[in-house]
Every structure is written in C-alpha cells, then in structure tokens.
PDB file of C-alpha atoms in Angstrom:
ATOM      1  CA  MET F 197      -8.215  -1.767   0.962  1.00 95.00           C
ATOM      2  CA  GLU F 198     -10.172  -1.317   3.984  1.00 97.00           C
ATOM      3  CA  ILE F 199     -11.120   1.433   6.603  1.00 98.00           C
ATOM      4  CA  LYS F 200     -11.308   1.445   9.813  1.00 98.00           C
ATOM      5  CA  LYS F 201     -12.081   4.531  11.781  1.00 98.00           C
ATOM      6  CA  PHE F 202     -11.994   5.103  15.295  1.00 98.00           C
ATOM      7  CA  ILE F 203     -12.597   8.381  17.544  1.00 98.00           C
ATOM      8  CA  PHE F 204     -10.804   8.560  20.870  1.00 98.00           C
ATOM      9  CA  ASN F 205     -10.241  11.180  23.472  1.00 96.00           C
ATOM     10  CA  PRO F 206     -11.631  13.990  24.618  1.00 95.00           C
ATOM     11  CA  PHE F 207     -11.030  15.751  21.366  1.00 97.00           C
ATOM     12  CA  GLN F 208     -12.923  12.831  19.428  1.00 98.00           C
ATOM     13  CA  GLU F 209      -9.779  12.634  17.176  1.00 98.00           C
ATOM     14  CA  ASN F 210     -10.202   9.771  14.280  1.00 98.00           C
ATOM     15  CA  THR F 211      -7.501   6.977  14.611  1.00 98.00           C
ATOM     16  CA  TYR F 212      -7.364   5.168  11.296  1.00 99.00           C
ATOM     17  CA  LEU F 213      -6.598   1.377  10.998  1.00 98.00           C
ATOM     18  CA  VAL F 214      -5.921   0.372   7.377  1.00 98.00           C
ATOM     19  CA  ILE F 215      -6.121  -3.027   6.384  1.00 98.00           C
ATOM     20  CA  ASN F 216      -5.232  -4.630   3.446  1.00 98.00           C
ATOM     21  CA  GLN F 217      -6.033  -7.834   1.230  1.00 96.00           C
ATOM     22  CA  VAL F 218      -3.787 -10.281   3.732  1.00 98.00           C
ATOM     23  CA  LYS F 219      -5.101  -8.654   6.801  1.00 98.00           C
ATOM     24  CA  GLU F 220      -2.057  -6.562   7.306  1.00 98.00           C
ATOM     25  CA  CYS F 221      -2.623  -3.278   8.732  1.00 98.00           C
ATOM     26  CA  LEU F 222      -1.069  -0.087   9.957  1.00 98.00           C
ATOM     27  CA  ILE F 223      -2.277   2.825  12.085  1.00 98.00           C
ATOM     28  CA  ILE F 224      -2.552   6.290  11.457  1.00 99.00           C
ATOM     29  CA  ASP F 225      -2.694   8.822  14.640  1.00 98.00           C
ATOM     30  CA  PRO F 226      -3.000   6.863  17.397  1.00 98.00           C
ATOM     31  CA  GLY F 227      -5.215   8.736  19.857  1.00 97.00           C
ATOM     32  CA  CYS F 228      -6.604   6.275  22.509  1.00 97.00           C
ATOM     33  CA  LEU F 229      -6.213   7.645  25.429  1.00 95.00           C
ATOM     34  CA  GLU F 230      -8.239   5.991  28.453  1.00 93.00           C
ATOM     35  CA  GLN F 231      -7.364   2.582  28.644  1.00 94.00           C
ATOM     36  CA  ARG F 232     -10.536   1.351  27.575  1.00 96.00           C
ATOM     37  CA  GLU F 233      -9.646   2.910  24.052  1.00 97.00           C
ATOM     38  CA  LYS F 234      -6.256   1.299  24.018  1.00 97.00           C
ATOM     39  CA  GLU F 235      -7.859  -1.977  24.567  1.00 97.00           C
ATOM     40  CA  GLU F 236     -10.372  -1.348  21.894  1.00 98.00           C
ATOM     41  CA  LEU F 237      -7.900  -0.609  19.191  1.00 98.00           C
ATOM     42  CA  ALA F 238      -5.396  -3.622  20.223  1.00 98.00           C
ATOM     43  CA  ASN F 239      -8.582  -6.039  20.796  1.00 98.00           C
ATOM     44  CA  TYR F 240      -9.760  -5.337  17.135  1.00 98.00           C
ATOM     45  CA  ILE F 241      -6.637  -6.076  15.631  1.00 98.00           C
ATOM     46  CA  THR F 242      -6.055  -9.111  17.832  1.00 97.00           C
ATOM     47  CA  GLU F 243      -9.759 -10.470  17.469  1.00 98.00           C
ATOM     48  CA  ASN F 244      -9.674 -10.246  13.894  1.00 98.00           C
ATOM     49  CA  GLY F 245      -6.421 -11.932  12.926  1.00 98.00           C
ATOM     50  CA  LEU F 246      -4.812  -8.779  11.724  1.00 98.00           C
ATOM     51  CA  MET F 247      -0.978  -8.162  11.676  1.00 98.00           C
ATOM     52  CA  LEU F 248       0.376  -4.835  12.985  1.00 98.00           C
ATOM     53  CA  LYS F 249       3.051  -3.742  10.296  1.00 98.00           C
ATOM     54  CA  ARG F 250       3.523   0.204  10.852  1.00 98.00           C
ATOM     55  CA  VAL F 251       2.441   3.191  12.977  1.00 98.00           C
ATOM     56  CA  ILE F 252       2.204   6.247  11.026  1.00 98.00           C
ATOM     57  CA  ASN F 253       1.440   9.814  12.147  1.00 98.00           C
ATOM     58  CA  THR F 254       0.398  12.710   9.979  1.00 98.00           C
ATOM     59  CA  HIS F 255       1.696  15.200  12.972  1.00 98.00           C
ATOM     60  CA  LEU F 256       2.300  14.743  16.480  1.00 97.00           C
ATOM     61  CA  HIS F 257      -0.258  17.143  18.763  1.00 97.00           C
ATOM     62  CA  LEU F 258      -1.217  15.186  21.631  1.00 96.00           C
ATOM     63  CA  ASP F 259      -4.821  14.312  20.738  1.00 97.00           C
ATOM     64  CA  HIS F 260      -2.918  12.337  17.746  1.00 98.00           C
ATOM     65  CA  ALA F 261      -0.156  10.545  19.353  1.00 97.00           C
ATOM     66  CA  PHE F 262      -1.542   9.697  22.953  1.00 96.00           C
ATOM     67  CA  GLY F 263      -1.471   6.295  22.070  1.00 96.00           C
ATOM     68  CA  CYS F 264       2.244   5.559  20.640  1.00 97.00           C
ATOM     69  CA  TYR F 265       3.965   4.613  23.545  1.00 96.00           C
ATOM     70  CA  PHE F 266       1.504   1.995  24.089  1.00 96.00           C
ATOM     71  CA  LEU F 267       1.400   0.847  20.776  1.00 97.00           C
ATOM     72  CA  ASN F 268       5.393   0.466  20.707  1.00 96.00           C
ATOM     73  CA  LYS F 269       4.926  -1.247  24.082  1.00 96.00           C
ATOM     74  CA  LYS F 270       1.748  -4.092  23.263  1.00 97.00           C
ATOM     75  CA  PHE F 271       3.215  -4.413  19.591  1.00 97.00           C
ATOM     76  CA  GLY F 272       7.096  -3.139  19.628  1.00 97.00           C
ATOM     77  CA  ILE F 273       6.173  -0.861  16.674  1.00 97.00           C
ATOM     78  CA  ALA F 274       7.303   3.056  17.028  1.00 97.00           C
ATOM     79  CA  THR F 275       5.854   5.562  15.437  1.00 98.00           C
ATOM     80  CA  GLU F 276       6.684   7.336  12.339  1.00 98.00           C
ATOM     81  CA  ALA F 277       6.027  10.584  11.113  1.00 98.00           C
ATOM     82  CA  SER F 278       8.413  14.592  10.543  1.00 98.00           C
ATOM     83  CA  GLN F 279      11.223  15.060  12.521  1.00 97.00           C
ATOM     84  CA  LYS F 280      10.570  18.258  13.123  1.00 97.00           C
ATOM     85  CA  ASP F 281       7.502  17.302  15.159  1.00 97.00           C
ATOM     86  CA  GLU F 282       9.455  14.810  17.121  1.00 96.00           C
ATOM     87  CA  PRO F 283       9.823  17.291  20.269  1.00 94.00           C
ATOM     88  CA  LEU F 284       6.106  17.651  20.772  1.00 94.00           C
ATOM     89  CA  LEU F 285       5.705  13.642  20.825  1.00 93.00           C
ATOM     90  CA  GLU F 286       8.753  13.967  23.616  1.00 91.00           C
ATOM     91  CA  ARG F 287       7.071  16.810  25.617  1.00 91.00           C
ATOM     92  CA  ILE F 288       3.635  15.003  25.510  1.00 92.00           C
ATOM     93  CA  ARG F 289       3.162  15.177  29.299  1.00 91.00           C
ATOM     94  CA  ASP F 290       3.785  18.995  29.511  1.00 90.00           C
ATOM     95  CA  TYR F 291       1.514  19.602  26.520  1.00 89.00           C
ATOM     96  CA  ALA F 292      -1.515  17.394  27.863  1.00 90.00           C
ATOM     97  CA  ALA F 293      -0.703  19.334  31.828  1.00 89.00           C
ATOM     98  CA  ALA F 294      -1.324  22.428  30.226  1.00 88.00           C
ATOM     99  CA  PHE F 295      -4.779  21.028  28.228  1.00 88.00           C
ATOM    100  CA  GLY F 296      -5.623  20.258  31.883  1.00 88.00           C
ATOM    101  CA  LEU F 297      -5.199  16.474  31.178  1.00 86.00           C
ATOM    102  CA  GLU F 298      -3.179  14.133  33.721  1.00 79.00           C
ATOM    103  CA  PRO F 299       0.152  13.994  32.446  1.00 69.00           C
ATOM    104  CA  ASN F 300       0.497  10.653  34.344  1.00 73.00           C
ATOM    105  CA  PHE F 301      -2.210   8.988  31.787  1.00 74.00           C
ATOM    106  CA  VAL F 302       0.419   9.447  28.667  1.00 84.00           C
ATOM    107  CA  GLU F 303       3.891   8.290  28.219  1.00 87.00           C
ATOM    108  CA  PRO F 304       6.524  10.174  26.261  1.00 87.00           C
ATOM    109  CA  SER F 305       8.399   7.906  23.333  1.00 88.00           C
ATOM    110  CA  ARG F 306      10.566   8.998  20.355  1.00 90.00           C
ATOM    111  CA  LEU F 307      10.060   7.685  16.602  1.00 96.00           C
ATOM    112  CA  GLY F 308      10.891   4.597  15.062  1.00 96.00           C
ATOM    113  CA  GLY F 309      11.563   6.365  11.775  1.00 97.00           C
ATOM    114  CA  TYR F 310      11.246   9.678   9.851  1.00 98.00           C
ATOM    115  CA  LEU F 311       8.543  10.649   6.778  1.00 98.00           C
ATOM    116  CA  LYS F 312       9.234  13.298   4.248  1.00 98.00           C
ATOM    117  CA  SER F 313       8.156  14.498   0.715  1.00 98.00           C
ATOM    118  CA  GLY F 314       8.631  11.598  -1.535  1.00 95.00           C
ATOM    119  CA  ASP F 315       8.528   8.283   0.872  1.00 98.00           C
ATOM    120  CA  ILE F 316       6.180   5.675   0.479  1.00 98.00           C
ATOM    121  CA  VAL F 317       4.583   3.784   2.940  1.00 98.00           C
ATOM    122  CA  LYS F 318       3.828  -0.102   1.622  1.00 98.00           C
ATOM    123  CA  LEU F 319       1.208  -2.100   3.237  1.00 98.00           C
ATOM    124  CA  GLY F 320       1.142  -4.783   0.196  1.00 96.00           C
ATOM    125  CA  GLU F 321      -0.726  -3.722  -2.135  1.00 96.00           C
ATOM    126  CA  VAL F 322      -1.166  -0.337  -0.409  1.00 98.00           C
ATOM    127  CA  GLU F 323       0.979   2.626  -1.405  1.00 98.00           C
ATOM    128  CA  LEU F 324       0.827   5.472   0.772  1.00 98.00           C
ATOM    129  CA  GLU F 325       2.349   8.511  -0.909  1.00 98.00           C
ATOM    130  CA  VAL F 326       3.807  11.100   1.648  1.00 98.00           C
ATOM    131  CA  LEU F 327       3.815  14.998   1.006  1.00 98.00           C
ATOM    132  CA  GLU F 328       5.311  17.296   3.749  1.00 98.00           C
ATOM    133  CA  ASN F 329       2.149  20.208   4.233  1.00 98.00           C
ATOM    134  CA  PRO F 330       3.473  22.078   7.192  1.00 98.00           C
ATOM    135  CA  GLY F 331       1.160  24.728   8.731  1.00 98.00           C
ATOM    136  CA  HIS F 332      -0.863  23.340  11.246  1.00 98.00           C
ATOM    137  CA  SER F 333       1.955  21.760  12.619  1.00 97.00           C
ATOM    138  CA  MET F 334       6.051  22.519  11.768  1.00 97.00           C
ATOM    139  CA  GLY F 335       5.687  18.357  10.449  1.00 98.00           C
ATOM    140  CA  GLY F 336       2.845  18.173   8.963  1.00 98.00           C
ATOM    141  CA  LEU F 337       2.183  15.075   6.647  1.00 98.00           C
ATOM    142  CA  LEU F 338      -0.419  13.826   4.195  1.00 98.00           C
ATOM    143  CA  PHE F 339      -0.595  10.149   3.250  1.00 98.00           C
ATOM    144  CA  TYR F 340      -2.369   9.935  -0.304  1.00 98.00           C
ATOM    145  CA  GLU F 341      -3.447   6.765  -1.913  1.00 98.00           C
ATOM    146  CA  ARG F 342      -3.147   7.231  -5.293  1.00 98.00           C
ATOM    147  CA  LYS F 343      -4.745   4.066  -6.628  1.00 97.00           C
ATOM    148  CA  GLU F 344      -7.492   4.076  -4.237  1.00 98.00           C
ATOM    149  CA  GLY F 345      -8.522   8.066  -4.293  1.00 98.00           C
ATOM    150  CA  ILE F 346      -7.801   9.243  -1.145  1.00 98.00           C
ATOM    151  CA  VAL F 347      -5.882  11.201   1.192  1.00 98.00           C
ATOM    152  CA  PHE F 348      -5.426  10.951   5.179  1.00 99.00           C
ATOM    153  CA  VAL F 349      -5.153  14.747   5.883  1.00 98.00           C
ATOM    154  CA  GLY F 350      -4.579  14.914   9.719  1.00 98.00           C
ATOM    155  CA  ASP F 351      -5.509  18.491  11.005  1.00 98.00           C
ATOM    156  CA  SER F 352      -4.280  20.480   7.644  1.00 98.00           C
ATOM    157  CA  ILE F 353      -8.117  20.631   6.374  1.00 98.00           C
ATOM    158  CA  PHE F 354     -11.680  19.665   7.870  1.00 98.00           C
ATOM    159  CA  LYS F 355     -14.912  19.406   5.911  1.00 98.00           C
ATOM    160  CA  GLY F 356     -15.332  23.005   5.824  1.00 97.00           C
ATOM    161  CA  SER F 357     -12.645  24.363   7.765  1.00 98.00           C
ATOM    162  CA  ILE F 358      -8.849  24.216   8.231  1.00 98.00           C
ATOM    163  CA  GLY F 359      -6.642  22.931  11.083  1.00 97.00           C
ATOM    164  CA  ARG F 360      -5.922  25.942  13.915  1.00 96.00           C
ATOM    165  CA  THR F 361      -2.779  27.704  13.080  1.00 97.00           C
ATOM    166  CA  ASP F 362      -2.254  29.605  16.617  1.00 94.00           C
ATOM    167  CA  LEU F 363      -0.219  26.205  18.091  1.00 89.00           C
ATOM    168  CA  PRO F 364       3.363  26.808  18.410  1.00 85.00           C
ATOM    169  CA  GLY F 365       4.861  26.112  15.413  1.00 90.00           C
ATOM    170  CA  GLY F 366       1.709  26.768  13.422  1.00 96.00           C
ATOM    171  CA  ASP F 367       1.586  29.255  10.021  1.00 97.00           C
ATOM    172  CA  TYR F 368      -1.358  30.568   8.660  1.00 97.00           C
ATOM    173  CA  GLN F 369      -0.442  31.796   5.480  1.00 96.00           C
ATOM    174  CA  GLN F 370       1.883  28.358   4.850  1.00 97.00           C
ATOM    175  CA  LEU F 371      -0.853  26.210   5.609  1.00 98.00           C
ATOM    176  CA  ILE F 372      -3.371  27.934   3.119  1.00 97.00           C
ATOM    177  CA  ASP F 373      -0.619  27.876   0.641  1.00 97.00           C
ATOM    178  CA  ASN F 374       0.349  24.139   0.923  1.00 97.00           C
ATOM    179  CA  LEU F 375      -3.433  22.809   1.153  1.00 98.00           C
ATOM    180  CA  ARG F 376      -3.777  24.633  -2.326  1.00 96.00           C
ATOM    181  CA  LYS F 377      -0.745  23.101  -3.560  1.00 97.00           C
ATOM    182  CA  ASN F 378      -1.206  19.496  -2.347  1.00 97.00           C
ATOM    183  CA  ILE F 379      -4.977  18.948  -2.053  1.00 97.00           C
ATOM    184  CA  LEU F 380      -6.810  21.333  -4.642  1.00 96.00           C
ATOM    185  CA  SER F 381      -4.368  19.795  -6.949  1.00 96.00           C
ATOM    186  CA  LEU F 382      -5.717  16.657  -7.161  1.00 98.00           C
ATOM    187  CA  PRO F 383      -8.673  14.745  -8.822  1.00 98.00           C
ATOM    188  CA  LYS F 384     -12.038  16.623  -7.437  1.00 97.00           C
ATOM    189  CA  GLU F 385     -13.191  13.270  -6.740  1.00 98.00           C
ATOM    190  CA  THR F 386     -10.501  11.881  -4.028  1.00 98.00           C
ATOM    191  CA  ILE F 387     -11.543  11.909  -0.573  1.00 98.00           C
ATOM    192  CA  LEU F 388     -10.162  13.363   2.437  1.00 98.00           C
ATOM    193  CA  TYR F 389     -10.105  11.960   5.604  1.00 99.00           C
ATOM    194  CA  PRO F 390      -9.339  14.236   8.696  1.00 98.00           C
ATOM    195  CA  GLY F 391      -8.589  14.246  12.121  1.00 98.00           C
ATOM    196  CA  HIS F 392     -11.673  15.216  13.086  1.00 98.00           C
ATOM    197  CA  GLY F 393     -15.261  14.907  12.083  1.00 98.00           C
ATOM    198  CA  PRO F 394     -16.289  13.586   8.728  1.00 98.00           C
ATOM    199  CA  SER F 395     -14.662  12.637   5.627  1.00 98.00           C
ATOM    200  CA  THR F 396     -15.071  14.898   2.439  1.00 98.00           C
ATOM    201  CA  THR F 397     -14.078  14.887  -0.843  1.00 98.00           C
ATOM    202  CA  VAL F 398     -11.411  17.723  -2.697  1.00 98.00           C
ATOM    203  CA  ASP F 399     -14.426  19.032  -4.838  1.00 97.00           C
ATOM    204  CA  TRP F 400     -16.991  19.659  -1.563  1.00 97.00           C
ATOM    205  CA  GLU F 401     -13.838  21.383  -0.523  1.00 97.00           C
ATOM    206  CA  ARG F 402     -13.160  23.421  -3.704  1.00 95.00           C
ATOM    207  CA  CYS F 403     -16.674  24.445  -3.734  1.00 95.00           C
ATOM    208  CA  HIS F 404     -17.637  25.032  -0.137  1.00 96.00           C
ATOM    209  CA  ASN F 405     -14.537  25.873   1.986  1.00 97.00           C
ATOM    210  CA  SER F 406     -14.148  29.800   2.526  1.00 95.00           C
ATOM    211  CA  TYR F 407     -10.673  29.391   3.531  1.00 95.00           C
ATOM    212  CA  LEU F 408      -9.584  27.825   0.449  1.00 93.00           C
ATOM    213  CA  GLN F 409     -11.267  30.495  -1.686  1.00 82.00           C
ATOM    214  CA  GLU F 410      -9.917  33.445  -0.201  1.00 63.00           C
ATOM    215  CA  LEU F 411      -7.529  35.736  -2.723  1.00 44.00           C
TER     216      LEU F 411
END
C-alpha cells in the first residue's frame, strides 16, 4: 500500500491517493480547486498508469470537496460519503461565496453512494473500515486500515489539536467523545493522517493533545 499526499486550495487541505499493489487507487477528500491542481491530480493518476476505482470523503466541507465534480466528470466516479453531509456538497457554491471564493469555480454535485459505520471500502488488499465520527460535521467519517495501522481522520483531529466545531452541524462534546472512543481506543502506534498539517500517532495525541486530556 502506498500513500501519496497532495496539498490543495487556499485552505492547504490534504488530499490522499491510496495505491495498492496492482496500481488500483482511490482518492480521499479531493480538495483540488484551481485547474492546475485538478490537472496535477489527474496527471499523476494517468502518468503512473493508475486505475482510479473510488473516491471517498471523510466529510464534505468545501475544502475537502472542491474536486468531487471534476473527478466525476473526468473519470466517471462520484464520491461516496455520509448521507448526513450530502447537503454540503449540493450547496458548495453558497459556501464558497461565504468564504470569499469565486462560486463559479466550483460545481455542486451529488453522492454516488453512502458510507456508514461497519462498511468496508475495499481496494484489492486494502480494506478501509468506516467509522462514524460526527462532531466536526454531522457526517464525519474515519477510514481505518487495520492491517497497516493507519487512519484517515479528516478534520476530526490534527497534531495537537482538533477540528473546529463552530460550523453548522458541529458539536464540541460530541467530537471529543467520539475521538476518545474511536481514536484513543486504537493501538498507540497507529498513524493518523489528518485533513490539514502533518501526520501524527495515537500515542502522541494521547500524551500531548490537551483537548483529549480534559476531564
């Protein structure tokens, strides 16, 4: 299993490309906004002989979903995420305008499938277990590859911090409770790949993340 990270859009969002042994791939949180970013992602796939199989989202805030429409148009693959977040994808132009971005740069779209706890996103030998983790958004998800000991956590947790909960659908206590249940319960060496910033580990967060040490 190989992981390629791209950093896209003004929010410096992490888009992940997961590649298996037979060059099948999936994309997690396509944040490509500008045309050059879209071309960078698409060209990497085609120039390396990869076969895009799925696109999945930890959540659908605009900075993680800018590229959903493009990938559907380019590769014929619609993103999958929680049904609870689908309204965010449908209204992405409104949210872009609210953040001062040109709304015509983005296109609304619909999900190609719904993901929930207990689902397994398979890519050959790669198996991503879906864990529902609301709090940053109503439909927040984690993707856990148990064999590899890694979790794609979106904006639920960052190195030394957590995702904001002041946006519509956010809930601070719900996020904290879910992180303690879903993240701190994992083996300490588990690597966390967040939606912004560097990767971290369960052990580092348990020892250093003040949000998870509150009583």
